[in-house]
mmCIF file of C-alpha atoms in Angstrom:
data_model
loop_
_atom_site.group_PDB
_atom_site.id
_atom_site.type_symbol
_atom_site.label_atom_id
_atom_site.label_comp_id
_atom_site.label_asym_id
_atom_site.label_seq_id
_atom_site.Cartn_x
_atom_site.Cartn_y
_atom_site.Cartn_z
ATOM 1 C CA UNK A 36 29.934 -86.445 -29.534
ATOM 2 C CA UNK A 37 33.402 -86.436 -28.870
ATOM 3 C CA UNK A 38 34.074 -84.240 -32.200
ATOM 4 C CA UNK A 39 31.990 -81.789 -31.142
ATOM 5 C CA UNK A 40 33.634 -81.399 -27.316
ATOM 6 C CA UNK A 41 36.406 -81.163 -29.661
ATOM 7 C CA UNK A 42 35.617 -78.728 -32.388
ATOM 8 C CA UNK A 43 37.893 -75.995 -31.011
ATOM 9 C CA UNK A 44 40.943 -78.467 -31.748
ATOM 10 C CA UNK A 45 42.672 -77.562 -35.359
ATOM 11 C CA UNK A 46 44.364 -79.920 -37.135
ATOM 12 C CA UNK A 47 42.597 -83.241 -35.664
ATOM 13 C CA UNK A 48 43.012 -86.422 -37.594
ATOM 14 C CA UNK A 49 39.282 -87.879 -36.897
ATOM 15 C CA UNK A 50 39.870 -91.957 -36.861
ATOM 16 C CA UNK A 51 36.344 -94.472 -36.807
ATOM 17 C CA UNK A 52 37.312 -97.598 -35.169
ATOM 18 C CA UNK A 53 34.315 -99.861 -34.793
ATOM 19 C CA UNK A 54 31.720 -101.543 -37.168
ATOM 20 C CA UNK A 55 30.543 -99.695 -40.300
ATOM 21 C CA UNK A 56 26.933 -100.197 -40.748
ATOM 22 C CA UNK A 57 25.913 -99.775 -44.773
ATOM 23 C CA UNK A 58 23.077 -97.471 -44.094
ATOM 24 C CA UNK A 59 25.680 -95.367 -42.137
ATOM 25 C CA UNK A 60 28.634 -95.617 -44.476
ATOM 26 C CA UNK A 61 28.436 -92.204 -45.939
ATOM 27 C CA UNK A 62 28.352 -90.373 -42.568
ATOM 28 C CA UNK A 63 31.123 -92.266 -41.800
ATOM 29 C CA UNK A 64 33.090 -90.862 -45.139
ATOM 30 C CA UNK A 65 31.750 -87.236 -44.270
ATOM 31 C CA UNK A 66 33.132 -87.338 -40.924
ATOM 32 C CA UNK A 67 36.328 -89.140 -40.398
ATOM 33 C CA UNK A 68 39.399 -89.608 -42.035
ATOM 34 C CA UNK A 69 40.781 -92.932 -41.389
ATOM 35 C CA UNK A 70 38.359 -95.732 -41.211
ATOM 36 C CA UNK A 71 40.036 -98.680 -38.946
ATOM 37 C CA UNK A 72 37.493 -101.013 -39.610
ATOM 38 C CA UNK A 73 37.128 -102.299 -43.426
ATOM 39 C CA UNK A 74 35.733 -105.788 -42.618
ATOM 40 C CA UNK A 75 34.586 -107.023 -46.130
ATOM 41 C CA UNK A 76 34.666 -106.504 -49.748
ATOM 42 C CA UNK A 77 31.500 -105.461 -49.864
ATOM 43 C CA UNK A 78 31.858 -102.366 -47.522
ATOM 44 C CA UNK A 79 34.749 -101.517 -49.517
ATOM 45 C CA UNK A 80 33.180 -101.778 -52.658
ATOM 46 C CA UNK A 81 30.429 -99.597 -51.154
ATOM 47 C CA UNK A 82 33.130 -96.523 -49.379
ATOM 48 C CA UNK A 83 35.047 -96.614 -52.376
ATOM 49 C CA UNK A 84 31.465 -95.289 -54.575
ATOM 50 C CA UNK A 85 30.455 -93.408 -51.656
ATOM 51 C CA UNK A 86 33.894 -91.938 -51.720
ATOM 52 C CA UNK A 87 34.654 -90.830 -55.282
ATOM 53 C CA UNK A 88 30.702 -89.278 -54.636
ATOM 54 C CA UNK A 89 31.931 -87.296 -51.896
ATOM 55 C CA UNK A 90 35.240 -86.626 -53.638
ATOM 56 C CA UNK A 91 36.597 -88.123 -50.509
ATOM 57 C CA UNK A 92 40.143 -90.742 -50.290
ATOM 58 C CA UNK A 93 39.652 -91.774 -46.881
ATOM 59 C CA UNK A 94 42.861 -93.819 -45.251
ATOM 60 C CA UNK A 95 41.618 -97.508 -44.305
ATOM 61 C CA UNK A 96 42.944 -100.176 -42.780
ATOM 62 C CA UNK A 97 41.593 -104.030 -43.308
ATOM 63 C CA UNK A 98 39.949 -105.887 -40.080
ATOM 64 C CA UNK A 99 40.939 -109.179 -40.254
ATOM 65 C CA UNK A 100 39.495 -111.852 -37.940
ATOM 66 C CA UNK A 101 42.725 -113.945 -37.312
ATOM 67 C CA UNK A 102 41.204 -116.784 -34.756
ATOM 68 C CA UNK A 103 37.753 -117.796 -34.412
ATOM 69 C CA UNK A 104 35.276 -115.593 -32.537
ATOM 70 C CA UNK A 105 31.463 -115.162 -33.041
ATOM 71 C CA UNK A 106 31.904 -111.744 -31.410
ATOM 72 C CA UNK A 107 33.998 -110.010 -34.086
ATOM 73 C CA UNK A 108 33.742 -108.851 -37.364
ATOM 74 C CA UNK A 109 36.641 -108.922 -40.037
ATOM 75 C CA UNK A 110 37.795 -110.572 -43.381
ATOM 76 C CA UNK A 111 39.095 -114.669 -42.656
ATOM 77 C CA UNK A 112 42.575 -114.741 -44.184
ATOM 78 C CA UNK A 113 41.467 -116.420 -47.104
ATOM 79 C CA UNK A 114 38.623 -114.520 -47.960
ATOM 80 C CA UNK A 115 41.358 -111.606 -47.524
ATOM 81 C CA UNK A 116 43.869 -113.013 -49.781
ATOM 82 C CA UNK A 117 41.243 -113.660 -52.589
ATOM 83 C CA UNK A 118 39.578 -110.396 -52.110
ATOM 84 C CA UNK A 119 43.268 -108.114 -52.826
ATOM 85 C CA UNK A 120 43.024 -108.052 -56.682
ATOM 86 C CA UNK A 121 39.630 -106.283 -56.262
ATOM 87 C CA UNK A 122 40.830 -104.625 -53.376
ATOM 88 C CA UNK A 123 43.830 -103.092 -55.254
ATOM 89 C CA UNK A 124 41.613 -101.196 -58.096
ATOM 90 C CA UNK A 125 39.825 -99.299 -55.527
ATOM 91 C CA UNK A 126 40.713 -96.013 -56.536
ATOM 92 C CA UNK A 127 39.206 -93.979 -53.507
ATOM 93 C CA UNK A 128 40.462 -95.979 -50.217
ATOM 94 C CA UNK A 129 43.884 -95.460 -49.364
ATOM 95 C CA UNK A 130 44.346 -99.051 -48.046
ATOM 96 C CA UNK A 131 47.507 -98.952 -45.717
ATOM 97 C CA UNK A 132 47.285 -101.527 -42.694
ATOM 98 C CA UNK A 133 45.603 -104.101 -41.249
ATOM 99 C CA UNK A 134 43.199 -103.940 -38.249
ATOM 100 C CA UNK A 135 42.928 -106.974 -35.398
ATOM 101 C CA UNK A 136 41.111 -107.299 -32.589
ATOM 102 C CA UNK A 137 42.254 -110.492 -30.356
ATOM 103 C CA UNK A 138 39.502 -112.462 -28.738
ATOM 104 C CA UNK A 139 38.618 -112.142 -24.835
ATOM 105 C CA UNK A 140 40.402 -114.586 -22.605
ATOM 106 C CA UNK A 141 43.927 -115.236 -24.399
ATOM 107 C CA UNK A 142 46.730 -115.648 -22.302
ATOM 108 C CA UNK A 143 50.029 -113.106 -22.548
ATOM 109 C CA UNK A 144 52.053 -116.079 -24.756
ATOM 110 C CA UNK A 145 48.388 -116.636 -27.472
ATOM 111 C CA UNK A 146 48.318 -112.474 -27.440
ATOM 112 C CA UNK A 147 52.018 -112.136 -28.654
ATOM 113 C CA UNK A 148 51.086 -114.644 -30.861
ATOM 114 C CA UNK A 149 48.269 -113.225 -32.383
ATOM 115 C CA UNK A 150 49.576 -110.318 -32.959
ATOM 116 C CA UNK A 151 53.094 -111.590 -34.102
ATOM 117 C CA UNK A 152 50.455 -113.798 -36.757
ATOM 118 C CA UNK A 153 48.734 -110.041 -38.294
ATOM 119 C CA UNK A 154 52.794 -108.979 -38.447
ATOM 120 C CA UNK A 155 53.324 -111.814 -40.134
ATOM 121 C CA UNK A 156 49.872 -111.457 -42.461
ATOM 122 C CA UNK A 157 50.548 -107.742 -43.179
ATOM 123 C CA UNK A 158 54.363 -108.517 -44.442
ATOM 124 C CA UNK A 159 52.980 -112.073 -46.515
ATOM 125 C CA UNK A 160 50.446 -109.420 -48.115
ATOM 126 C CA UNK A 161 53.397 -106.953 -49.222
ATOM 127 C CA UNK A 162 55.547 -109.405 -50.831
ATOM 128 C CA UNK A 163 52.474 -109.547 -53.237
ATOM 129 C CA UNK A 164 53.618 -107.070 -54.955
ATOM 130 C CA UNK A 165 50.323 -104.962 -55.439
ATOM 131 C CA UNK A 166 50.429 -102.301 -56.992
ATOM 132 C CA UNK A 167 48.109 -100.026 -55.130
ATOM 133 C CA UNK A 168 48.130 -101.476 -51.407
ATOM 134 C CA UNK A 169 51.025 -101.425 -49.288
ATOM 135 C CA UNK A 170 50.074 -102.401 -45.803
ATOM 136 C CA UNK A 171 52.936 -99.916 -43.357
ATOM 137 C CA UNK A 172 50.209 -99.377 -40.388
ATOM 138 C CA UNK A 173 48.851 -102.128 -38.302
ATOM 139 C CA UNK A 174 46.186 -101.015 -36.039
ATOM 140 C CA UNK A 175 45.961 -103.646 -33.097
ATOM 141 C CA UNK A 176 46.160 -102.977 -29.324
ATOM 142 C CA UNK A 177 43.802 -101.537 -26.905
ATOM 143 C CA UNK A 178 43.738 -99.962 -23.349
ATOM 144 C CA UNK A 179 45.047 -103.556 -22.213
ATOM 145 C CA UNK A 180 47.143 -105.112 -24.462
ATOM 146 C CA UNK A 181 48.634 -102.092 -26.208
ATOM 147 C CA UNK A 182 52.336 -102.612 -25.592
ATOM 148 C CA UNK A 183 52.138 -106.448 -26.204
ATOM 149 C CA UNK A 184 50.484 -104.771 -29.687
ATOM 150 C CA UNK A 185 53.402 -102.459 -29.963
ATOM 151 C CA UNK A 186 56.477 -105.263 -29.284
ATOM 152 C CA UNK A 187 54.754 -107.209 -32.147
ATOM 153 C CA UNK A 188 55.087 -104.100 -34.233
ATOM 154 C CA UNK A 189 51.459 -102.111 -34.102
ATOM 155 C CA UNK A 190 52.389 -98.733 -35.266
ATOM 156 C CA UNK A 191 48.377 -97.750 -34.330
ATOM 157 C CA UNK A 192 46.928 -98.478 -30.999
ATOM 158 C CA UNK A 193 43.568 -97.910 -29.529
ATOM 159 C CA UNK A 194 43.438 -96.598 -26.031
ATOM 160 C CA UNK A 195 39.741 -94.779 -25.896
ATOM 161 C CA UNK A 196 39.095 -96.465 -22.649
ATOM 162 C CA UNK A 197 42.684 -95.498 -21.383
ATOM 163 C CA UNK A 198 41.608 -91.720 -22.567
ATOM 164 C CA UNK A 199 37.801 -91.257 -21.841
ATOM 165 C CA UNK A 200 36.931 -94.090 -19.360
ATOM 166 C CA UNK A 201 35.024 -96.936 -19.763
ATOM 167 C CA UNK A 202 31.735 -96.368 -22.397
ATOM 168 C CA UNK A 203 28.658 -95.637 -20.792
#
């Protein structure tokens, strides 16, 4: 919806942030350009065909689910860390950052810490020496946390609700 209020806009860098469902993967490559929300192997796997179909290199970043939380979606560290070889030969996902979303109910000194902890994940990952991933972007802050984000060193932040209002 919002790209169509927005058509008359040239030169807009369309960003999905949210779950990727499988079945809606390839809409998701035809439409947007960065895709915040990479939460498995197996949806990469699946972009990355999609992609070199479409002749498409979107720019992705990782989601990560850092602490416990039944209510999001992401890769657990390890699962991350053994995933990166296969990660690495993608050849159409530009893989540049990491993605976090802290749980509800932290308090200010657990939020720093969380996101000091994906700073800390991000920098662990490029001393890996990969040769096709090099995480520069983390993409972690929204509408309320963004500058606690930023002082931990988010260089993406999500304000939709600070822009548009609350969803309806």
């Amino acid at each position: 919806v919002k790209q169509q209020q927005l058509s008359d806009l040239k030169a807009v860098t369309w960003h999905f942030i949210g779950h990727v469902q499988s079945n809606k993967s390839r809409k998701v490559l035809e439409n947007f350009d960065w895709i915040h929300s990479v939460d498995s192997l197996k949806l990469a796997k699946r972009l990355d065909q999609q992609a070199a179909e479409l002749n498409r290199t979107p720019t992705c970043c990782l989601q990560v689910k850092l602490l416990s939380d039944p209510t999001k979606a992401g890769f657990a560290i390890n699962s991350l860390i053994a995933a990166l070889p296969e990660l690495d030969r993608l050849a159409h996902l530009n893989i540049v950052g990491l993605m976090v979303i802290p749980p509800y109910g932290l308090s200010p000194d657990q939020g720093r810490d969380f996101f000091g902890q994906a700073r800390s994940l991000a920098d662990e990952i490029n001393q890996m020496g990969l040769g096709n991933i090099k995480l520069e972007e983390l993409s972690m802050g929204m509408s309320g946390d963004f500058e606690m984000a930023i002082a931990a060193g988010a260089t993406l932040v999500r304000i939709g609700s600070g822009l548009f209002g609350q969803r309806q």
